[in-house]
XYZ file of C-alpha atoms in Angstrom:
532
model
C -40.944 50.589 7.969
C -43.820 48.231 8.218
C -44.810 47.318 4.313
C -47.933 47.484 3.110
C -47.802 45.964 0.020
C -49.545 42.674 -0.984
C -48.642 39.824 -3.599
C -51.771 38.427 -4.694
C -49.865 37.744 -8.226
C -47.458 35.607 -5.968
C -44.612 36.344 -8.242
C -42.249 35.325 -4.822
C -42.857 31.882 -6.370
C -39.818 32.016 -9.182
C -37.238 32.745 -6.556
C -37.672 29.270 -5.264
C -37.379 27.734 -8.373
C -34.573 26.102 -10.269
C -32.546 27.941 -12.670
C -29.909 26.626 -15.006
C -25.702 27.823 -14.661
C -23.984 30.291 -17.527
C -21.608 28.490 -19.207
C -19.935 32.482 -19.113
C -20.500 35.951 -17.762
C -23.129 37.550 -19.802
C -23.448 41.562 -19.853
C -26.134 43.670 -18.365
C -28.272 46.277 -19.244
C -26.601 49.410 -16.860
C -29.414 52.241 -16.242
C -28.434 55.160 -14.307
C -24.328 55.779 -13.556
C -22.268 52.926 -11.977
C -19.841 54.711 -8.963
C -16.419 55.113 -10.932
C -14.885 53.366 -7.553
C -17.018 50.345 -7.436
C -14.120 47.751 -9.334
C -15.000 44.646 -7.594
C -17.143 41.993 -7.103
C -20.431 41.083 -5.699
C -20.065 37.534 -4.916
C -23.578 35.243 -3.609
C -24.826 32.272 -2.759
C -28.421 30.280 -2.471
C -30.266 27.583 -3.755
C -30.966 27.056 -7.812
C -31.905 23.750 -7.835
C -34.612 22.403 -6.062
C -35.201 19.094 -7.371
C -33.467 16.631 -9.041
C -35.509 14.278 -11.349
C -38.484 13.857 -10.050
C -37.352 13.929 -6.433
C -38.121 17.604 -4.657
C -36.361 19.187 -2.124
C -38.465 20.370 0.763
C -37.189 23.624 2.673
C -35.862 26.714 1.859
C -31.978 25.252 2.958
C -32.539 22.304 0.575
C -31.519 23.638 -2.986
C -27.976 23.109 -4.103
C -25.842 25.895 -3.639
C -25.369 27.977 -6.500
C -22.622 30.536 -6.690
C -23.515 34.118 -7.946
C -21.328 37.189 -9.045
C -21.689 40.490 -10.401
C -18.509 42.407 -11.725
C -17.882 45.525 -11.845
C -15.639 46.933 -14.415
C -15.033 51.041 -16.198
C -19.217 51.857 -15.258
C -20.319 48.324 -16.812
C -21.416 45.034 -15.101
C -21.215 41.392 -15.937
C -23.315 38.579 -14.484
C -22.081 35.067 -13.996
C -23.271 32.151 -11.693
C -22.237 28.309 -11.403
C -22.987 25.284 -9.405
C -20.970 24.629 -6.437
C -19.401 21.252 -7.252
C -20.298 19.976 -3.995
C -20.674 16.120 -3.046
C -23.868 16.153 -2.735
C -23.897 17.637 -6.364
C -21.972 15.540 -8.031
C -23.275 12.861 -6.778
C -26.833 14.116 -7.148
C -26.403 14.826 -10.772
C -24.194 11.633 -11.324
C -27.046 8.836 -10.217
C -29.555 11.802 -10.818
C -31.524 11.513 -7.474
C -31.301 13.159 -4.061
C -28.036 10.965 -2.219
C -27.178 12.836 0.478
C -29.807 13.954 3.238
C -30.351 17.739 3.452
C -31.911 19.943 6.236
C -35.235 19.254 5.348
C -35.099 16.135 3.110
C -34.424 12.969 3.587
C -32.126 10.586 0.873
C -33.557 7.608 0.690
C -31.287 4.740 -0.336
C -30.402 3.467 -4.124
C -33.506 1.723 -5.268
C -31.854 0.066 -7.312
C -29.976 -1.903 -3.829
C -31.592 -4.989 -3.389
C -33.209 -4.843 0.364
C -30.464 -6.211 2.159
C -28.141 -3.748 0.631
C -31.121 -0.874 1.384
C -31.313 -2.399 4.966
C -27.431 -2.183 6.179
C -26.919 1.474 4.416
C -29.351 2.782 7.098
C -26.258 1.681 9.464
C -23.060 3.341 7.623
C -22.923 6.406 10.032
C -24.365 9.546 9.254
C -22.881 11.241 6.037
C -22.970 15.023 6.761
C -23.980 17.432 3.431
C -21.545 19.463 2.279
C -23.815 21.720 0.278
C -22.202 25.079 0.761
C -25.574 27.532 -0.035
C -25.638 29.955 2.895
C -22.340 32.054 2.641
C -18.823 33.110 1.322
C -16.317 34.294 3.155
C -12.218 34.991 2.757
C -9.539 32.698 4.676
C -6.169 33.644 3.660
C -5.575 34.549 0.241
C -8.642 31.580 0.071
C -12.341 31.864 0.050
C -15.049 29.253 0.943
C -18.583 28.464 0.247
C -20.051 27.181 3.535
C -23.173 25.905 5.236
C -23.691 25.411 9.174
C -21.702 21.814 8.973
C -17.976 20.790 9.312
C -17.399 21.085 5.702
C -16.499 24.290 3.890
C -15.923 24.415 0.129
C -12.571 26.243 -1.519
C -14.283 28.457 -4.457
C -12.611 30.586 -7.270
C -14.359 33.765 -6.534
C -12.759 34.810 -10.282
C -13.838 31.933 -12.488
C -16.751 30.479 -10.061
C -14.883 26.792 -9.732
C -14.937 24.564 -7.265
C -11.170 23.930 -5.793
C -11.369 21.526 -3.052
C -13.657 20.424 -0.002
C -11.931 21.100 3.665
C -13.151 18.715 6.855
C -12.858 21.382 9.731
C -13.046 18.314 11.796
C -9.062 17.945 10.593
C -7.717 20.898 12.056
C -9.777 21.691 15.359
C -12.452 20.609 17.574
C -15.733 21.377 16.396
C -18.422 18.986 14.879
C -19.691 22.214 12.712
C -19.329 26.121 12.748
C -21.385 29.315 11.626
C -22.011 30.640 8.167
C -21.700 34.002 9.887
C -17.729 34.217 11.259
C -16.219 37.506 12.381
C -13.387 38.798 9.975
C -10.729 41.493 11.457
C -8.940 43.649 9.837
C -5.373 41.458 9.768
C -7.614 38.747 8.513
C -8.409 36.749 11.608
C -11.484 34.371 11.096
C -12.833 33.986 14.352
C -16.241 31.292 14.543
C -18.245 29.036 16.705
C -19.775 25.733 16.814
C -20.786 22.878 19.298
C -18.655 20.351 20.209
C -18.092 17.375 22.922
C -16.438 19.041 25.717
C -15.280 17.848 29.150
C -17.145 14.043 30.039
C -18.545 13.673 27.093
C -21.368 16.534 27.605
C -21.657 19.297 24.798
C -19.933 22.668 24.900
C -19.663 25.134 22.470
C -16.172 26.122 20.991
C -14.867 29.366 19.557
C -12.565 29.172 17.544
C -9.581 31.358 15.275
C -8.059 31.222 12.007
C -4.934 33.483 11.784
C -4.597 35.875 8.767
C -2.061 34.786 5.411
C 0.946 32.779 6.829
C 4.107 34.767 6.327
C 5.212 31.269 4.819
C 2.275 30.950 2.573
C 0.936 27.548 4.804
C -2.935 27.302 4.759
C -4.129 29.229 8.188
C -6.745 26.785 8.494
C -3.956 23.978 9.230
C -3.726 26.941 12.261
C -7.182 27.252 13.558
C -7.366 26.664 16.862
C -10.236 26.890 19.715
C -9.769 30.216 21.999
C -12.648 29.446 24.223
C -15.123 26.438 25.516
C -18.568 28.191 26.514
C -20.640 25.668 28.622
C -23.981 24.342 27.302
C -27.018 24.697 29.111
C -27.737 20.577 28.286
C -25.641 18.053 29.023
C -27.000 16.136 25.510
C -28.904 19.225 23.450
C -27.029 21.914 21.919
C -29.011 24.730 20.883
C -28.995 25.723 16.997
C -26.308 28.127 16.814
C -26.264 30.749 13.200
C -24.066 33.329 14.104
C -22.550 35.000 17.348
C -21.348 37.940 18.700
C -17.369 39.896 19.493
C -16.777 43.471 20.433
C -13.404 44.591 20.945
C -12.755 42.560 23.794
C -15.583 40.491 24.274
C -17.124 37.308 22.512
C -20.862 36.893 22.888
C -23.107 34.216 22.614
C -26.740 34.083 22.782
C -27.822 30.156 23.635
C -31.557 29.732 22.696
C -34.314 27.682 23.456
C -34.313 25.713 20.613
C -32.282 22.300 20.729
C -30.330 19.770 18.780
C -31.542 16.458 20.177
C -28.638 14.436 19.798
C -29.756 11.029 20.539
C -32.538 11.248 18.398
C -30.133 12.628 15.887
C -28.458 9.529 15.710
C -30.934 6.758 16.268
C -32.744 7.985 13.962
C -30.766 8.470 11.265
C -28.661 5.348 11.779
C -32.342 3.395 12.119
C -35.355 4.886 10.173
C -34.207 7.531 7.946
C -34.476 11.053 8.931
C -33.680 14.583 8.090
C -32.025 17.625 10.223
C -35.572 19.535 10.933
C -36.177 16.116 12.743
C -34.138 16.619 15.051
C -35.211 20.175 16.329
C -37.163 20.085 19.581
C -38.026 23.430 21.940
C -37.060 23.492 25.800
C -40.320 25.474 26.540
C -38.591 26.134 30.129
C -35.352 27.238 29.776
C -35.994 30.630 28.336
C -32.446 32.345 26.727
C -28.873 32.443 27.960
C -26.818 35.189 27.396
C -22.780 33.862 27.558
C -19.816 35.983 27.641
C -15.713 35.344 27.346
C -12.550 37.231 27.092
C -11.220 37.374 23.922
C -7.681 37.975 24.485
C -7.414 35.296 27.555
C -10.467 33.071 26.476
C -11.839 32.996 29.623
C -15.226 32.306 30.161
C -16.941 34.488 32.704
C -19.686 32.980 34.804
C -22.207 35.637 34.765
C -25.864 34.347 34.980
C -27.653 36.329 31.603
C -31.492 35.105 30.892
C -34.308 36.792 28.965
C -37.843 34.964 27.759
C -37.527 32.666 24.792
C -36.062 33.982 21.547
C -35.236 32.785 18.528
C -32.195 34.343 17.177
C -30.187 34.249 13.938
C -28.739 37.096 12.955
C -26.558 39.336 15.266
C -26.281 42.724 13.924
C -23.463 44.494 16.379
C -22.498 44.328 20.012
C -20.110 46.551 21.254
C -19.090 48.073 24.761
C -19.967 51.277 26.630
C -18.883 52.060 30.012
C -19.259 48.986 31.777
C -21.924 47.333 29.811
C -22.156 45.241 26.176
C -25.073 46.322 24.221
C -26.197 43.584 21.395
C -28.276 44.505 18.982
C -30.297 41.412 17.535
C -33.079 39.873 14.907
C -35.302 37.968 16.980
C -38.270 36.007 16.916
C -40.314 35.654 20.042
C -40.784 32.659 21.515
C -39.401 29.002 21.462
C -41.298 27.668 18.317
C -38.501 27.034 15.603
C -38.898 29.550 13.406
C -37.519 27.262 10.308
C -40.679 24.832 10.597
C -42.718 27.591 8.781
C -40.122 28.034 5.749
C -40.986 24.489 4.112
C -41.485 25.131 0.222
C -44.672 24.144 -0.157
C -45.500 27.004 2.469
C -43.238 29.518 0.541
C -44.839 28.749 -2.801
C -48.045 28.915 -1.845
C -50.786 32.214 -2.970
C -50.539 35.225 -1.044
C -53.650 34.570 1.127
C -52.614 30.734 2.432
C -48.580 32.730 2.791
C -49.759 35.225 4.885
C -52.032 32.741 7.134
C -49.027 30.196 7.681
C -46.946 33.786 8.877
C -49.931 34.253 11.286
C -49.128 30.995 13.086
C -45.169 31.688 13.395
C -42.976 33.604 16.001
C -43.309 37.402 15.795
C -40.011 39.108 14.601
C -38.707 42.294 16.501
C -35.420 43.905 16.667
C -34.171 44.052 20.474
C -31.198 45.918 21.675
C -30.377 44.562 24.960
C -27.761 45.550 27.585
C -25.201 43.256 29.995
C -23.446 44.921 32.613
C -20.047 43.851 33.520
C -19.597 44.682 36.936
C -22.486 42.891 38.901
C -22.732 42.313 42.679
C -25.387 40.672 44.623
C -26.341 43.313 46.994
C -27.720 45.194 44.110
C -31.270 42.747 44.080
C -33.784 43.721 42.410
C -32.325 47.564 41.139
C -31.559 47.935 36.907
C -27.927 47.766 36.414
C -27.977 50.068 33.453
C -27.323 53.363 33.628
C -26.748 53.932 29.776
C -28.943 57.198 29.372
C -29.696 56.320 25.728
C -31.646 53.108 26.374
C -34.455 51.618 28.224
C -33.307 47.887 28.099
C -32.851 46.846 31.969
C -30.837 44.357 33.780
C -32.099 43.396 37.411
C -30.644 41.070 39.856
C -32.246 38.091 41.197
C -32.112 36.283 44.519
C -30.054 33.555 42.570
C -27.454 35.555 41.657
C -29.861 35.138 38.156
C -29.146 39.185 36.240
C -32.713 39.159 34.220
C -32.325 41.306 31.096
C -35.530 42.846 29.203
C -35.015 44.867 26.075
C -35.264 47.956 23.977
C -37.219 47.002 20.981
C -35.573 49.111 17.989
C -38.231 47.944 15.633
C -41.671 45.965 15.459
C -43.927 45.558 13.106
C -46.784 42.767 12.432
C -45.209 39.836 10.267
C -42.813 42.392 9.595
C -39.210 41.514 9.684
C -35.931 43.163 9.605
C -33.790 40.526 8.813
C -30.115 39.334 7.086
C -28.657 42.266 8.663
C -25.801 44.310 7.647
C -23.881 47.613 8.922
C -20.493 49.312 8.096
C -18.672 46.575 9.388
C -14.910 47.212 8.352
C -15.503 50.197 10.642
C -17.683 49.997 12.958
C -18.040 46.065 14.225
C -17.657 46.049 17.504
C -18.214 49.568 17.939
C -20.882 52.158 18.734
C -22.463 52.840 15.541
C -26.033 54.259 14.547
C -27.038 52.692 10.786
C -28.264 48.870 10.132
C -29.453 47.785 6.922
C -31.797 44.696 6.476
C -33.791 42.717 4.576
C -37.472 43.375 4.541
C -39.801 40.324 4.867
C -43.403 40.718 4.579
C -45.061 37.165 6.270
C -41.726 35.512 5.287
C -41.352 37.575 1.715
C -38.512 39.254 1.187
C -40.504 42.430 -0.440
C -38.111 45.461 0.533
C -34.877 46.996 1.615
C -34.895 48.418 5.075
C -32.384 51.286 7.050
C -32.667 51.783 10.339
C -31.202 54.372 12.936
C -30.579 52.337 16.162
C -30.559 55.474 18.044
C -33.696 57.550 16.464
C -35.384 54.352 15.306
C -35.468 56.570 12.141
C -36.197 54.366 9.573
C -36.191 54.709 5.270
C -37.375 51.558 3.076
C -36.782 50.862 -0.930
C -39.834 49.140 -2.129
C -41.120 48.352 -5.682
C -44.490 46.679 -6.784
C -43.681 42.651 -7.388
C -40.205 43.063 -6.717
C -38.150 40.523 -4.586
C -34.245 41.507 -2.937
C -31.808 39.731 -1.137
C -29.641 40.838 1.797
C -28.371 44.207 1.103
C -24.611 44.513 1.209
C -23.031 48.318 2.485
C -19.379 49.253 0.622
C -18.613 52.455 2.017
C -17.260 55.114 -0.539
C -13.558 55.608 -0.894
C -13.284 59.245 0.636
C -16.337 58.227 3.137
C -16.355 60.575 6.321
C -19.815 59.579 7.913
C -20.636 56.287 8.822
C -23.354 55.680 5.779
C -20.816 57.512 2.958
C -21.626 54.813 0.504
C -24.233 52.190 -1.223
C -25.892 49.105 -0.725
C -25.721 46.616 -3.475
C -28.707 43.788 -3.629
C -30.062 41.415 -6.259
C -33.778 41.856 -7.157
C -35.931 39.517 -8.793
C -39.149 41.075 -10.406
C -40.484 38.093 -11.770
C -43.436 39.778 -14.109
C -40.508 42.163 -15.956
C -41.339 41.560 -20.012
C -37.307 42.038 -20.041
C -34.997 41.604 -17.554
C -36.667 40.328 -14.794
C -33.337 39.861 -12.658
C -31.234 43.018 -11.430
C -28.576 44.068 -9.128
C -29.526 47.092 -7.572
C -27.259 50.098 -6.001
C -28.939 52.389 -3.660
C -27.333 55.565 -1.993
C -27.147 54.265 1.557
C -27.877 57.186 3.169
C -31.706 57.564 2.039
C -31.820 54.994 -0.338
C -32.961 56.317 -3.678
C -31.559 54.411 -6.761
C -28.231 54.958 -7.662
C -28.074 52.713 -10.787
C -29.722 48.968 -11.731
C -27.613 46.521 -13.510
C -30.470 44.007 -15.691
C -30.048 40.591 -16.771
C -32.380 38.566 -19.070
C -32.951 35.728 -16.774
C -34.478 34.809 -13.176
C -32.327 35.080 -10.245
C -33.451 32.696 -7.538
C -33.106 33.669 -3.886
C -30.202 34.234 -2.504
C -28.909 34.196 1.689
C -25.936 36.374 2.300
C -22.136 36.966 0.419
C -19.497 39.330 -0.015
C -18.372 42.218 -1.451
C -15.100 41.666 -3.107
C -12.649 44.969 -3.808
């Protein structure tokens, strides 16, 4: 799987740069044959602008969001893509300057405030951004545009509007939840976040939003928390991006990398400061592995550790005789992974890109194996007697179970990343096909498939050509677990025509079904939907 292109052209540069919104859908260029049944909707979101004036924006999760879609309609395709009307959009483009701090970007105060007026904003409270760029997802007959705060945006996935901003804050517990909720098949949103839990010390919630209200109320005005997992910290969260839930099971993977509260606050209430601030490692602590009961939401007080990870993206847990397997993207190590995907590091020529990759985390795909039914006699002997797998799981002295892993895939400054599998059927389950994102030192370069059993593994690459999270729609009449396609967005930046594309590949060995091209420059985009 391991690519071995290069990009001396550094053509990677135009996805990270701004792009202006269609005032309407324009029509693409279809080459091969569109799948009769694919009727719906590709629907995405990422950055598109990534500066406003003269004042840049400084990592990759700084750009306003900018909603994408792709329609599918009788074997032709339309292209559309709008602003999210965020705050911190309107408000950008209103006194045209940066107002409201991002990730990894500080707002400085109106210069146009005399000092004193300058001096006491720094002591207004923290305003949180509501610039919705990572993800789309359904509530309801609703769907939002969200980032990783307490603020998710209601979206016209038809028109591309912007309906209404929703404070989570409202309607449950939580200071801010996941990009990456689970979705079941009634419609149940299930997600986590931290929170302040018993005496003031920080806990992490789960919580659920039921499916459509038989009396048409919003199900948000419904959420409610289902479990309170413990943090390792009595002050310092760790960053949280997504989570785990088999059938009966929610997991959650605490890492090494923290939220340092206190300095969160001083120093944004004091000196001025942005989120990547406020990141700090806890080079001792290694990685906690938490479980709880979904249908009682009790939390069960089993001791899981590994080394340090980073971890992001989940791609499927599910249960096996006594034992959860979870399947992850990780990163090795406690190093924030996010301190080497700065702009200026992302838009620099391929030589200085690959050098900065050098430096970071290495990424690897680990499968790694809990048992449920754990006694302390058993010291020092693996738990796991799952013939398919080498992970372990040994008891300590403390009562401590210390898990090791199965790595599925490895490659130098190769990543399979973003994820994806045939989740309507098979989340939670035991399945054998994930699909990924490609990135070569950081660059997303190809489309991955990979056979968690076999470690089998088939890649779509062209020459100076740049996807985005490939999303699997399984055919109508599917019988095997990859019966259908993946549909992406490429970017090829140094196309005379057409430079942007959405791409559909035959998920099974994925060779090109059909390419839908667009005469202008798609900028980068994080993860979405698939909308029948």
């Amino acid at each position: 799987m391991c690519s071995r292109v290069e990009h001396p052209a550094a053509g990677y540069k135009k996805i990270f740069e701004t792009v202006e919104e269609l005032s309407e859908p324009i029509p693409a260029q279809v080459i091969g044959r569109i799948p009769p049944w694919l009727k719906g909707s590709l629907l995405r979101l990422g950055p598109g602008l990534f500066e406003v004036g003269d004042e840049p924006f400084y990592h990759l999760f700084d750009g306003q969001a900018l909603f994408h879609k792709f329609d599918f309609k009788n074997g032709q395709v339309t292209y559309h893509r709008r602003f999210v009307r965020t705050d911190a959009y309107v408000r950008a483009m209103t006194e045209k300057r940066i107002v409201i701090t991002e990730f990894g970007t500080f707002a400085f105060p109106d210069p146009c405030k005399n000092i004193f007026s300058r001096f006491f904003s720094y002591f207004k409270g923290i305003e949180v951004t509501d610039n919705a760029l990572v993800n789309v997802y359904p509530v309801g007959e609703d769907f939002y545009a969200c980032t990783e705060t307490n603020y998710i945006t209601k979206v016209n996935p038809e028109t591309l509007e912007t309906i209404s901003k929703v404070d989570l804050c409202n309607y449950v517990s939580i200071n801010g939840v996941t990009a990456h909720p689970h979705i079941e098949k009634d419609g149940s949103v299930y997600n986590i976040g931290n929170c302040f839990g018993k005496g003031m010390s920080i806990a992490y919630n789960i919580v659920r939003i039921p499916p459509t209200q038989k009396d048409k109320s919003d199900p948000i005005e419904k959420a409610k928390v289902v479990v309170q997992i413990p943090c390792s910290d009595r002050f310092k969260p760790s960053y949280v991006h997504s989570f785990g839930m088999t059938e009966n099971y929610f997991v959650f993977v605490e890492t090494p990398v923290k939220i340092n509260l206190l300095k969160f606050l001083g120093a944004w209430s004091i000196r001025g400061a942005n989120y990547m601030d406020c990141f700090e490692s806890n080079e001792t602590m290694g990685t906690w592995f938490h479980l709880a009961t979904k249908k009682t939401g009790e939390y069960q007080k089993l001791k899981f550790r590994t080394s340090a990870i980073n971890l992001f993206h989940h791609i499927n847990c599910y249960e096996d005789n006594g034992f959860i397997v979870v399947d992850l993207c990780t990163w090795k190590g406690f190093e924030f992974v996010y301190n080497y995907l700065y702009l200026a590091n992302l838009r620099e020529n391929w030589e200085e890109v690959k050098k900065q990759a050098m430096m970071a985390p290495q990424p690897e795909v680990r499968r790694y194996v809990l048992p449920l039914d754990v006694h302390r006699e058993e010291q020092g002997k693996n738990l796991i007697s799952l013939p398919y797998t080498t992970a372990t799981a040994t008891m300590w002295a403390d009562g401590t179970v210390w898990l090791e892993p199965e790595v599925l895939f490895s490659g130098p400054r190769q990543a399979f990343e973003f994820p994806q599998i045939n989740y309507k059927k098979y989340c939670g389950k035991n399945y054998t096909y994930a699909y990924g994102l490609g990135l070569n030192h950081f660059i997303p370069d190809r489309i991955c498939k990979l056979n968690v059993r076999t470690k089998e593994t088939w890649v779509w690459q062209e020459p100076d050509s740049y996807p985005s999270e490939p999303l699997f729609v399984a055919s109508p009449d599917a019988v095997e677990e990859d019966d259908g396609v993946l549909l992406t967005i490429v970017v090829n930046p140094g196309a005379a025509q057409r430079p942007g594309y959405l791409l559909i590949l035959n998920a099974k060995d994925l060779t090109e079904v059909a390419r839908a091209e667009v005469e202008v420059i798609i900028p980068v985009t994080f993860h979405g939907m698939y909308k029948p």
